[in-house]
Amino acid sequence: MAASPQLAVSPVPLFDAYAPAEVAKRVRDIGVAKAAASVPTMLALAVLAGAFIALGALFFTVTITAGSAQSPHFGLIRLAGGVTFSLGLILVVVGGAELFTGNNLLAMAWASGRVTTVHVLRNWGWVYAGNLLGAVGTAVLVWLAGIQTLSDGAVGETMVRIARAKVSLDPITALARGILCNALVCLAVWLCMAARSVADKILAILFPISAFVACGFEHSVANLYFLPMGLLLTASGAAPMSFAGAAANLALVTVGNILGGTLLVALVYWSVYLRQDRAAKPEPGGS
């Protein structure tokens, strides 16, 4: 009798759950590592946890807000807007693109001595310019396509209202909203780095981006679309939107985004995980 062929053993899927005995070992080992952590590491991670829970509480507060008689579903509308806006970062991360706000995480490589300040600023400058061309070009195409006329012009009214609201922000508010926004955007990108699949990446993006939109934070690249759209739609009207106001908002929000992404995410995580591994000197990073 011929010998029976051996059955091939399939590898354990990456998404398969850990067995209870493995969970016990993981919890034990993590406990040992936590107990041995230095005070600066514990403190930094504890500060992050407090901020994360506070952001979750803020997202919750906005979502359950009923609103006024004019807008009875305020919270749910903001939540829906945040979910749909997530399409942008999903396309960037999964489709493969360069986003200025996400690239603020380059500060980790800079702090590690892997790239120079010139390399970082070169990347940010060119990527910002590219984001500007893409966003403004899209605004022009949308305008030419007449999307603003949908729903008897209600879509255009919404576009103008969004742009005017951004221009009307005072400097401190615009800066603070920019900081909070890019902290969440960079956290979404950070979470994507842990993802194993496209579905993982989409799920990692969904909640941080929904939160920043629902809470009304300010994203510079999004404003590169919103503000030109408002300028286009009001250019021939009785009350044209101020170009100087749009430029001022964009400058403040951009600075806020840089501070939020570099200081609150990149450099915090660098100080926790990478400060001991700083390179002796920067590596070449292109011309």
Short mmCIF file of C-alpha atoms in Angstrom, two decimals:
data_model
loop_
_atom_site.label_atom_id
_atom_site.label_comp_id
_atom_site.label_asym_id
_atom_site.label_seq_id
_atom_site.Cartn_x
_atom_site.Cartn_y
_atom_site.Cartn_z
CA MET A 1 0.00 0.00 0.00
CA ALA A 2 1.30 3.39 -0.94
CA ALA A 3 2.07 5.72 1.89
CA SER A 4 -0.49 8.44 2.49
CA PRO A 5 0.75 11.85 1.45
CA GLN A 6 1.42 14.23 4.30
CA LEU A 7 -1.12 16.98 4.75
CA ALA A 8 0.27 20.48 4.34
CA VAL A 9 -0.03 22.55 7.49
CA SER A 10 -1.45 25.97 6.77
CA PRO A 11 0.15 28.89 8.57
CA VAL A 12 -1.90 30.60 11.26
CA PRO A 13 -3.68 33.61 9.76
CA LEU A 14 -2.37 36.97 10.91
CA PHE A 15 -5.85 37.91 12.14
CA ASP A 16 -6.31 34.74 14.21
CA ALA A 17 -6.83 35.44 17.92
CA TYR A 18 -4.22 34.49 20.50
CA ALA A 19 -5.03 31.41 22.58
CA PRO A 20 -5.76 32.02 26.30
CA ALA A 21 -2.36 30.64 27.35
CA GLU A 22 -0.64 33.02 24.92
CA VAL A 23 -2.70 35.92 26.21
CA ALA A 24 -1.55 35.15 29.74
CA LYS A 25 2.10 35.20 28.67
CA ARG A 26 1.68 38.44 26.74
CA VAL A 27 -0.01 40.15 29.68
CA ARG A 28 2.75 38.91 31.99
CA ASP A 29 5.55 40.13 29.71
CA ILE A 30 3.90 43.50 29.11
CA GLY A 31 3.49 43.89 32.85
CA VAL A 32 7.19 43.28 33.38
CA ALA A 33 8.09 45.86 30.72
CA LYS A 34 5.69 48.44 32.17
CA ALA A 35 7.06 47.99 35.66
CA ALA A 36 10.64 48.44 34.42
CA ALA A 37 9.94 51.55 32.34
CA SER A 38 11.75 54.76 33.23
CA VAL A 39 9.83 57.59 34.87
CA PRO A 40 10.10 59.90 31.79
CA THR A 41 8.71 57.13 29.59
CA MET A 42 5.83 56.36 31.96
CA LEU A 43 5.02 60.04 32.37
CA ALA A 44 5.06 60.79 28.63
CA LEU A 45 2.83 57.82 27.81
CA ALA A 46 0.48 58.71 30.68
CA VAL A 47 0.15 62.28 29.36
CA LEU A 48 -0.71 60.86 25.94
CA ALA A 49 -3.34 58.55 27.44
CA GLY A 50 -4.97 61.44 29.29
CA ALA A 51 -5.06 63.51 26.10
CA PHE A 52 -6.41 60.58 24.06
CA ILE A 53 -9.26 59.97 26.49
CA ALA A 54 -10.04 63.69 26.54
CA LEU A 55 -10.23 63.73 22.72
CA GLY A 56 -12.55 60.72 22.81
CA ALA A 57 -14.72 62.53 25.34
CA LEU A 58 -14.81 65.63 23.12
CA PHE A 59 -15.81 63.54 20.08
CA PHE A 60 -18.57 61.96 22.19
CA THR A 61 -19.80 65.37 23.36
CA VAL A 62 -20.05 66.77 19.84
CA THR A 63 -21.78 63.64 18.52
CA ILE A 64 -24.54 63.59 21.15
CA THR A 65 -25.25 67.34 20.90
CA ALA A 66 -28.78 67.83 19.63
CA GLY A 67 -28.25 71.33 18.29
CA SER A 68 -30.77 74.12 17.80
CA ALA A 69 -34.13 74.42 16.09
CA GLN A 70 -32.33 75.43 12.88
CA SER A 71 -30.01 72.41 13.08
CA PRO A 72 -31.67 69.75 15.26
CA HIS A 73 -29.27 66.98 14.25
CA PHE A 74 -26.03 68.92 14.76
CA GLY A 75 -24.00 66.10 16.35
CA LEU A 76 -25.04 63.39 13.91
CA ILE A 77 -24.45 65.64 10.91
CA ARG A 78 -20.94 66.45 12.18
CA LEU A 79 -20.27 62.74 12.69
CA ALA A 80 -21.47 61.90 9.19
CA GLY A 81 -19.30 64.68 7.77
CA GLY A 82 -16.27 63.32 9.60
CA VAL A 83 -16.82 59.80 8.30
CA THR A 84 -17.14 60.98 4.70
CA PHE A 85 -14.13 63.31 4.98
CA SER A 86 -12.06 60.27 5.95
CA LEU A 87 -12.05 59.39 2.25
CA GLY A 88 -9.23 61.90 1.74
CA LEU A 89 -6.67 60.27 4.02
CA ILE A 90 -7.81 56.79 2.98
CA LEU A 91 -6.95 57.67 -0.63
CA VAL A 92 -3.63 59.18 0.44
CA VAL A 93 -2.52 56.21 2.56
CA VAL A 94 -3.92 53.30 0.54
CA GLY A 95 -3.54 54.88 -2.89
CA GLY A 96 -0.05 56.16 -2.13
CA ALA A 97 0.40 59.94 -2.02
CA GLU A 98 2.37 62.61 -0.16
CA LEU A 99 0.45 64.74 2.33
CA PHE A 100 2.11 67.71 4.04
CA THR A 101 0.36 67.21 7.38
CA GLY A 102 1.20 63.52 7.56
CA ASN A 103 4.77 64.26 6.55
CA ASN A 104 5.21 66.27 9.75
CA LEU A 105 6.12 62.84 11.18
CA LEU A 106 9.47 63.33 9.41
CA ALA A 107 10.42 65.10 12.63
CA MET A 108 11.09 61.64 14.09
CA ALA A 109 13.79 60.95 11.51
CA TRP A 110 15.17 64.46 12.07
CA ALA A 111 15.32 64.02 15.84
CA SER A 112 17.11 60.70 15.34
CA GLY A 113 19.75 62.42 13.23
CA ARG A 114 18.80 60.45 10.13
CA VAL A 115 17.95 63.52 8.05
CA THR A 116 18.96 67.15 8.26
CA THR A 117 16.77 70.20 8.75
CA VAL A 118 17.34 71.07 5.09
CA HIS A 119 16.02 67.67 4.01
CA VAL A 120 12.90 68.05 6.15
CA LEU A 121 12.14 71.57 4.93
CA ARG A 122 12.80 70.51 1.33
CA ASN A 123 10.23 67.71 1.64
CA TRP A 124 7.67 69.89 3.40
CA GLY A 125 8.08 72.71 0.89
CA TRP A 126 7.68 70.61 -2.23
CA VAL A 127 4.86 68.50 -0.79
CA TYR A 128 2.98 71.61 0.37
CA ALA A 129 3.36 73.10 -3.11
CA GLY A 130 2.07 69.90 -4.68
CA ASN A 131 -0.85 69.74 -2.25
CA LEU A 132 -1.64 73.37 -3.14
CA LEU A 133 -1.72 72.62 -6.87
CA GLY A 134 -3.85 69.51 -6.38
CA ALA A 135 -6.36 71.15 -4.04
CA VAL A 136 -6.75 74.39 -6.01
CA GLY A 137 -6.94 72.47 -9.28
CA THR A 138 -9.71 70.32 -7.85
CA ALA A 139 -11.57 73.42 -6.66
CA VAL A 140 -11.44 74.88 -10.18
CA LEU A 141 -12.69 71.62 -11.72
CA VAL A 142 -15.52 71.41 -9.19
CA TRP A 143 -16.48 75.01 -10.00
CA LEU A 144 -16.38 74.36 -13.76
CA ALA A 145 -18.47 71.21 -13.28
CA GLY A 146 -21.15 73.28 -11.57
CA ILE A 147 -21.29 71.10 -8.46
CA GLN A 148 -22.19 74.24 -6.51
CA THR A 149 -25.58 74.33 -8.29
CA LEU A 150 -26.73 70.98 -6.89
CA SER A 151 -29.86 71.00 -4.71
CA ASP A 152 -30.94 74.35 -6.17
CA GLY A 153 -27.66 75.96 -5.16
CA ALA A 154 -27.68 74.68 -1.58
CA VAL A 155 -24.32 72.94 -2.10
CA GLY A 156 -22.75 76.22 -3.20
CA GLU A 157 -24.22 78.00 -0.19
CA THR A 158 -22.64 75.37 2.05
CA MET A 159 -19.28 75.83 0.33
CA VAL A 160 -19.38 79.59 0.90
CA ARG A 161 -20.54 79.21 4.49
CA ILE A 162 -17.65 76.84 5.28
CA ALA A 163 -15.09 79.20 3.71
CA ARG A 164 -16.45 82.31 5.43
CA ALA A 165 -16.48 80.53 8.80
CA LYS A 166 -12.79 79.71 8.41
CA VAL A 167 -11.83 83.27 7.48
CA SER A 168 -13.78 84.63 10.46
CA LEU A 169 -11.75 82.64 13.02
CA ASP A 170 -9.57 84.74 15.31
CA PRO A 171 -5.81 83.97 15.21
CA ILE A 172 -5.63 82.07 18.50
CA THR A 173 -8.61 79.87 17.58
CA ALA A 174 -7.23 79.10 14.11
CA LEU A 175 -3.82 78.21 15.54
CA ALA A 176 -5.24 76.02 18.31
CA ARG A 177 -7.59 74.21 15.94
CA GLY A 178 -4.67 73.59 13.59
CA ILE A 179 -2.62 72.06 16.43
CA LEU A 180 -5.44 69.77 17.53
CA CYS A 181 -6.23 68.77 13.95
CA ASN A 182 -2.80 67.54 12.99
CA ALA A 183 -2.28 65.74 16.27
CA LEU A 184 -5.21 63.55 15.21
CA VAL A 185 -4.12 63.30 11.56
CA CYS A 186 -0.60 62.20 12.54
CA LEU A 187 -2.03 59.75 15.06
CA ALA A 188 -4.13 58.27 12.25
CA VAL A 189 -0.98 57.87 10.13
CA TRP A 190 0.84 56.43 13.15
CA LEU A 191 -1.93 53.86 13.67
CA CYS A 192 -1.75 52.94 9.98
CA MET A 193 1.87 51.94 10.51
CA ALA A 194 0.60 49.11 12.71
CA ALA A 195 -1.88 47.89 10.09
CA ARG A 196 -1.39 44.64 8.21
CA SER A 197 -4.10 45.06 5.57
CA VAL A 198 -6.04 47.69 3.64
CA ALA A 199 -9.05 47.13 5.90
CA ASP A 200 -6.84 47.70 8.95
CA LYS A 201 -5.62 50.99 7.50
CA ILE A 202 -9.11 52.23 6.72
CA LEU A 203 -10.32 51.41 10.22
CA ALA A 204 -7.25 53.10 11.74
CA ILE A 205 -7.99 56.26 9.78
CA LEU A 206 -11.73 56.41 10.33
CA PHE A 207 -12.04 57.44 13.97
CA PRO A 208 -9.21 60.01 14.30
CA ILE A 209 -10.25 61.79 11.11
CA SER A 210 -13.95 61.66 11.95
CA ALA A 211 -13.11 63.16 15.34
CA PHE A 212 -11.13 66.12 14.00
CA VAL A 213 -13.80 67.00 11.43
CA ALA A 214 -16.71 66.62 13.84
CA CYS A 215 -14.94 68.79 16.40
CA GLY A 216 -14.28 71.56 13.87
CA PHE A 217 -10.47 71.46 13.86
CA GLU A 218 -8.53 73.07 11.00
CA HIS A 219 -6.54 71.19 8.33
CA SER A 220 -4.30 73.28 6.09
CA VAL A 221 -4.52 71.06 3.00
CA ALA A 222 -8.30 70.81 3.27
CA ASN A 223 -8.36 74.61 3.53
CA LEU A 224 -6.36 74.77 0.31
CA TYR A 225 -9.59 73.51 -1.26
CA PHE A 226 -12.25 75.15 0.94
CA LEU A 227 -10.85 78.68 0.77
CA PRO A 228 -10.26 78.86 -3.02
CA MET A 229 -13.75 77.40 -3.49
CA GLY A 230 -15.19 80.22 -1.41
CA LEU A 231 -13.14 82.80 -3.29
CA LEU A 232 -14.36 81.48 -6.64
CA LEU A 233 -18.02 81.43 -5.64
CA THR A 234 -18.04 84.92 -4.13
CA ALA A 235 -15.75 86.66 -6.66
CA SER A 236 -18.63 88.11 -8.67
CA GLY A 237 -21.01 88.65 -5.76
CA ALA A 238 -21.90 91.69 -3.71
CA ALA A 239 -19.79 90.50 -0.76
CA PRO A 240 -16.63 88.84 -2.10
CA MET A 241 -14.58 86.86 0.38
CA SER A 242 -11.32 88.45 1.51
CA PHE A 243 -8.21 86.98 -0.10
CA ALA A 244 -6.10 88.45 2.72
CA GLY A 245 -8.35 86.78 5.29
CA ALA A 246 -8.04 83.46 3.50
CA ALA A 247 -4.24 83.76 3.36
CA ALA A 248 -4.06 84.66 7.07
CA ASN A 249 -6.19 81.66 8.03
CA LEU A 250 -4.07 79.37 5.91
CA ALA A 251 -0.81 80.63 7.42
CA LEU A 252 -2.03 80.23 11.01
CA VAL A 253 -3.53 76.80 10.41
CA THR A 254 -0.36 75.61 8.67
CA VAL A 255 1.78 76.67 11.62
CA GLY A 256 -0.67 74.99 13.98
CA ASN A 257 -0.56 71.79 11.94
CA ILE A 258 3.24 71.75 12.10
CA LEU A 259 3.21 72.24 15.87
CA GLY A 260 0.57 69.58 16.42
CA GLY A 261 2.18 66.97 14.19
CA THR A 262 5.79 67.50 15.22
CA LEU A 263 5.59 68.40 18.91
CA LEU A 264 2.53 66.47 20.05
CA VAL A 265 3.05 63.28 18.05
CA ALA A 266 6.42 62.86 16.31
CA LEU A 267 8.70 64.21 19.02
CA VAL A 268 6.71 62.71 21.88
CA TYR A 269 6.90 59.23 20.41
CA TRP A 270 10.54 59.80 19.46
CA SER A 271 11.36 60.70 23.07
CA VAL A 272 9.61 57.57 24.34
CA TYR A 273 10.92 54.99 21.88
CA LEU A 274 13.87 56.34 19.89
CA ARG A 275 15.86 58.87 21.92
CA GLN A 276 18.44 56.21 22.86
CA ASP A 277 19.05 55.33 19.21
CA ARG A 278 20.00 58.71 17.81
CA ALA A 279 22.29 58.30 14.83
CA ALA A 280 25.80 59.70 15.00
CA LYS A 281 25.23 61.79 11.89
CA PRO A 282 22.52 62.29 9.25
CA GLU A 283 22.39 59.99 6.27
CA PRO A 284 22.38 61.46 2.77
CA GLY A 285 18.86 62.33 1.73
CA GLY A 286 19.02 63.32 -1.87
CA SER A 287 20.05 66.45 -3.65
#
